[in-house]
XYZ file of C-alpha atoms in Angstrom:
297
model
C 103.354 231.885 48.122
C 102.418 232.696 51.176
C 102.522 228.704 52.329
C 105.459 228.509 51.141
C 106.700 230.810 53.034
C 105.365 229.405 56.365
C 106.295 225.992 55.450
C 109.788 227.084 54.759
C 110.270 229.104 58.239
C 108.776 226.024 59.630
C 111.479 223.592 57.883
C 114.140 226.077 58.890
C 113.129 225.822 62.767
C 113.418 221.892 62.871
C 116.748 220.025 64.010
C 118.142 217.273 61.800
C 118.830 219.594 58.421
C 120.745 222.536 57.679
C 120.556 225.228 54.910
C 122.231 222.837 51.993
C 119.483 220.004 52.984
C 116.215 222.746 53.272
C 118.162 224.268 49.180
C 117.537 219.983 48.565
C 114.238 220.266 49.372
C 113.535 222.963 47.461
C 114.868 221.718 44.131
C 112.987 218.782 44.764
C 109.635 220.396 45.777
C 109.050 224.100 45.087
C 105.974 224.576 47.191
C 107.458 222.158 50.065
C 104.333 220.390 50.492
C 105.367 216.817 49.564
C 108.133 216.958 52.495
C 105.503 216.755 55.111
C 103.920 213.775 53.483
C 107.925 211.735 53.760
C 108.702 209.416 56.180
C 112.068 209.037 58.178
C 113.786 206.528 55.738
C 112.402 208.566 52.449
C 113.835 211.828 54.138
C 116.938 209.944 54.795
C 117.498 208.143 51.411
C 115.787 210.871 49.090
C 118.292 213.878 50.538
C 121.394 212.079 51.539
C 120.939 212.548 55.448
C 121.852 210.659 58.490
C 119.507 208.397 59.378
C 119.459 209.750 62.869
C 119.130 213.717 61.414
C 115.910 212.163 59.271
C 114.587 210.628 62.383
C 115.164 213.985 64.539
C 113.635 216.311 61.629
C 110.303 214.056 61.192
C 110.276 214.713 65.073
C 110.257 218.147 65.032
C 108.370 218.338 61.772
C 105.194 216.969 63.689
C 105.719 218.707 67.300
C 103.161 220.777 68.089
C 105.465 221.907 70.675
C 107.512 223.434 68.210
C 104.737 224.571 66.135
C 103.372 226.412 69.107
C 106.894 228.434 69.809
C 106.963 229.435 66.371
C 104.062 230.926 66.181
C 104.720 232.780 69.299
C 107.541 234.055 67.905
C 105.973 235.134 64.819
C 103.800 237.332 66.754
C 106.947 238.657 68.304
C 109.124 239.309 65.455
C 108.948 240.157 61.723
C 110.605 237.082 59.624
C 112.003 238.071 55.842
C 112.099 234.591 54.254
C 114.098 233.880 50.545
C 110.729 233.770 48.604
C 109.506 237.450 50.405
C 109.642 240.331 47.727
C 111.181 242.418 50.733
C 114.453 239.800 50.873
C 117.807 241.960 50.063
C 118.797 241.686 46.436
C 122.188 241.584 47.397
C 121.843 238.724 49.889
C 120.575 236.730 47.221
C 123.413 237.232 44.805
C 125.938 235.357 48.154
C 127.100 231.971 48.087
C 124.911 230.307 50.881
C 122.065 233.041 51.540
C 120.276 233.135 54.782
C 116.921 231.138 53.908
C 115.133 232.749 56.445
C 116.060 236.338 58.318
C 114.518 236.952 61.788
C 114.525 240.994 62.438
C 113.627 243.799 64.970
C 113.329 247.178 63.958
C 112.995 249.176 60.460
C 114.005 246.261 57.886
C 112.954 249.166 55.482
C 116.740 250.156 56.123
C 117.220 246.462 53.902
C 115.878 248.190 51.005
C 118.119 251.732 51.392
C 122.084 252.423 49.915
C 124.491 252.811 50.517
C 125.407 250.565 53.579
C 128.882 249.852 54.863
C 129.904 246.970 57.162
C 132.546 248.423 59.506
C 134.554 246.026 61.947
C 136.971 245.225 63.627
C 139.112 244.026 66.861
C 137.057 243.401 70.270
C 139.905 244.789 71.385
C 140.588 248.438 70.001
C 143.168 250.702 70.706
C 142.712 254.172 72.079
C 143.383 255.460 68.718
C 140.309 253.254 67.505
C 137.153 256.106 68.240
C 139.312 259.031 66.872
C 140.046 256.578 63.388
C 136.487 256.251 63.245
C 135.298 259.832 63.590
C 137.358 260.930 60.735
C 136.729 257.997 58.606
C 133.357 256.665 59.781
C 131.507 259.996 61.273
C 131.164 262.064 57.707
C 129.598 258.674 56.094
C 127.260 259.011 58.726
C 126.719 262.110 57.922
C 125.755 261.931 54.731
C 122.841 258.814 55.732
C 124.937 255.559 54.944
C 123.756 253.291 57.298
C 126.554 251.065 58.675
C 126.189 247.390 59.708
C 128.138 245.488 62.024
C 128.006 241.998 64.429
C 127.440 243.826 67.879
C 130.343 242.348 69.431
C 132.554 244.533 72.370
C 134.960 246.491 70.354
C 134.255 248.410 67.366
C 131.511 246.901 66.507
C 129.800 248.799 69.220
C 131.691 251.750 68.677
C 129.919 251.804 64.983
C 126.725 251.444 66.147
C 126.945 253.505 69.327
C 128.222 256.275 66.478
C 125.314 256.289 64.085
C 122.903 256.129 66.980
C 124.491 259.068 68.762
C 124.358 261.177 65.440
C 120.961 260.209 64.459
C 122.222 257.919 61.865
C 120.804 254.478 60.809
C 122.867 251.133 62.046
C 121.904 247.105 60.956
C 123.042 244.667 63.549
C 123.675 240.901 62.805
C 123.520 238.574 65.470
C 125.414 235.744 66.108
C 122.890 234.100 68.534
C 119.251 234.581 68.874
C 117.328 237.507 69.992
C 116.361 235.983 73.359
C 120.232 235.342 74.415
C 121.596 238.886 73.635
C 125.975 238.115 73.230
C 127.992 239.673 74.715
C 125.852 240.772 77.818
C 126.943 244.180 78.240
C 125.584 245.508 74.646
C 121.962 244.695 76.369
C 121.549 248.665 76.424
C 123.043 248.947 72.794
C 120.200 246.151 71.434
C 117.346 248.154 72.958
C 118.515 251.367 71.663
C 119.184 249.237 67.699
C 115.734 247.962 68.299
C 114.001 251.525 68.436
C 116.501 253.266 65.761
C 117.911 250.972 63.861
C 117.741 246.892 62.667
C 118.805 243.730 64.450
C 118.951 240.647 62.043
C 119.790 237.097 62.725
C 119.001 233.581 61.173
C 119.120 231.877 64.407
C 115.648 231.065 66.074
C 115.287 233.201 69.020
C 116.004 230.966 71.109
C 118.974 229.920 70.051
C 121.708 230.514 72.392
C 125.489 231.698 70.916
C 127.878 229.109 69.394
C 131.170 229.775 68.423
C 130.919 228.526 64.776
C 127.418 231.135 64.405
C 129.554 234.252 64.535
C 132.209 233.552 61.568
C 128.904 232.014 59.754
C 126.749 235.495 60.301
C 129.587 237.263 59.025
C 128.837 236.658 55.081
C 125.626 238.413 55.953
C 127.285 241.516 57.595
C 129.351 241.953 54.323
C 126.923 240.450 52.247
C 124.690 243.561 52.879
C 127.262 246.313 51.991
C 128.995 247.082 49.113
C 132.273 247.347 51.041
C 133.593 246.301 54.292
C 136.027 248.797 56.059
C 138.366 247.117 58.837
C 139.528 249.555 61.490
C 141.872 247.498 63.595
C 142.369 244.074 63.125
C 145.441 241.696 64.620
C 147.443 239.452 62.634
C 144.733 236.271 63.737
C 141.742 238.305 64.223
C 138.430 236.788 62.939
C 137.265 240.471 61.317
C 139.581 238.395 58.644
C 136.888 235.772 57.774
C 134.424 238.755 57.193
C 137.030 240.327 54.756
C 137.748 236.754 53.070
C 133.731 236.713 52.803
C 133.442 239.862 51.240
C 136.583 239.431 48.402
C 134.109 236.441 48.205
C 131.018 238.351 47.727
C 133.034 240.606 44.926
C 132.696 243.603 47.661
C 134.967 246.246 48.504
C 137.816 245.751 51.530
C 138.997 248.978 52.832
C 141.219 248.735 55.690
C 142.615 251.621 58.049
C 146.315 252.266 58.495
C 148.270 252.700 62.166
C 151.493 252.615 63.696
C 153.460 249.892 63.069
C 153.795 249.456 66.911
C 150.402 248.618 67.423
C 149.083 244.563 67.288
C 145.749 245.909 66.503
C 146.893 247.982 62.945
C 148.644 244.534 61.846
C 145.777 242.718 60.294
C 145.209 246.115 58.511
C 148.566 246.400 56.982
C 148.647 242.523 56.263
C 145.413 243.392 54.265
C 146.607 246.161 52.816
C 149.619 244.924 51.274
C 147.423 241.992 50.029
C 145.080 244.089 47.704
C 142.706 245.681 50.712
C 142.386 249.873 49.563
C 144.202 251.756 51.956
C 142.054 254.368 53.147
C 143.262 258.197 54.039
C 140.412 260.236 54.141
C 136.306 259.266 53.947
C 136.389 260.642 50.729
C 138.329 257.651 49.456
C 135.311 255.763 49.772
C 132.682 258.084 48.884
C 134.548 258.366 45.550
C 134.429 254.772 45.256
C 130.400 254.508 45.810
C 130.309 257.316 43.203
C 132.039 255.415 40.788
C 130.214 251.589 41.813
C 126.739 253.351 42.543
C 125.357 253.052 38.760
C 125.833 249.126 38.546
C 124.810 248.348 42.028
C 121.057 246.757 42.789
C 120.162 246.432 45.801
């Protein structure tokens, strides 16, 4: 198992295949051995791929360049993998799982429940930090551990809130660890990094794209057993996280606001689609109550 493992994080570092292609070669060989022994053409024919991608993954497959970083970086940073017995159930149960997980921290929080993804706008209102101690402050009170992307906005305002009340927080990257996004939450990835858990599936070195940060998003609610919105606007993206988690079969709470507001418009959209409207924190401890005895994690 354990060369399995290494030959997976290995397949997931080179360029030329993505997670649907590494899922193809792992119907077609378990213990990934046999793709090492494929040329270009076989790769391309055999799994449907670009000629070009085959060409640029047989590369990679055999630069000891590459091979050299990665072990670097395994020195550097603990890797959960799909095949690892420490992989969250949960995560496994999502369409399109993260094949491999690169972390930083206490990934012992992975294994913990309840934990609640709580976003929102980058840009809150002034309302936004007194919405969150009344809803978000007593969950932390009680030891849920909240997860969230990081981004400017509430994100950080949920993790800068379990970290200044000695609670637990899981960040998800939407780059790699060695090109912190945005800039400013440099501070705030330290301070996850000693008390908390950053997670991302990008290589470290891997520099923020647009399309990673919608993509890292089934992860965030992925985790939890509910996602609670506190802002959003009508077009914000916290609404691809909360069409990933109705995905996922999760919970959507969202946070009403004055109808004067841009950022409480998303919320009441949601809301009048289905999302549970949430009043007091107590709404969704009553809800984990109730979900708790048919939830694995």
């Amino acid at each position: 198992m354990e060369l399995v493992r290494k030959r997976l994080i290995h397949l997931h570092r080179c360029r030329g295949v993505t997670r649907k292609t590494i899922r193809k070669f792992i119907r077609y060989d378990p213990t990934l051995k046999s793709i090492y022994k494929l040329t270009s053409t076989q790769v391309s024919q055999f799994f449907s791929l670009p000629h070009k991608n085959a060409v640029l993954f047989h590369s990679d497959l055999r630069s000891q360049e590459l091979k050299n970083q990665l072990k670097r970086d395994l020195t550097s940073y603990k890797v959960i993998t799909v095949v690892d017995e420490n992989y969250p159930f949960v995560l496994k149960t999502i369409k399109d799982a993260p094949l491999v997980l690169y972390a930083i921290g206490d990934t012992s929080l992975l294994n913990l429940d309840p934990i609640l993804s709580v976003i929102g706008t980058r840009k809150p209102s002034r309302e936004a930090k007194l919405k969150m101690e009344k809803y978000v402050l007593p969950l932390i009170q009680q030891n849920w551990i909240i997860v969230s992307g990081m981004a400017t906005g509430i994100d950080s305002f949920a993790h800068q809130m379990a970290l200044e009340h000695k609670g637990k927080t899981i960040a998800v990257l939407g780059s790699g660890f060695r090109h912190i996004y945005p800039k400013q939450n440099s501070a705030l990835f330290k301070q996850i990094a000693i008390n908390g858990l950053l997670l991302s599936e990008y290589t470290p070195n891997s520099p923020p794209e647009r399309f990673y940060f919608p993509e890292r998003n089934r992860i965030i609610s992925g985790l939890s057993f509910g996602t609670l919105v506190i802002e959003a606007t009508k077009k914000s993206g916290t609404l691809i996280t909360v069409d990933q988690a109705l995905d996922q079969g999760r919970e959507v709470y969202a946070v009403p606001g004055s109808p004067l507001l841009k950022q409480t418009e998303g919320c009441h959209k949601m809301i009048q689609d289905g999302a549970k409207l949430v009043q007091e924190a107590d709404d969704i401890l009553e809800d984990w109550d109730r979900i708790k005895p048919n939830w694995v994690i």
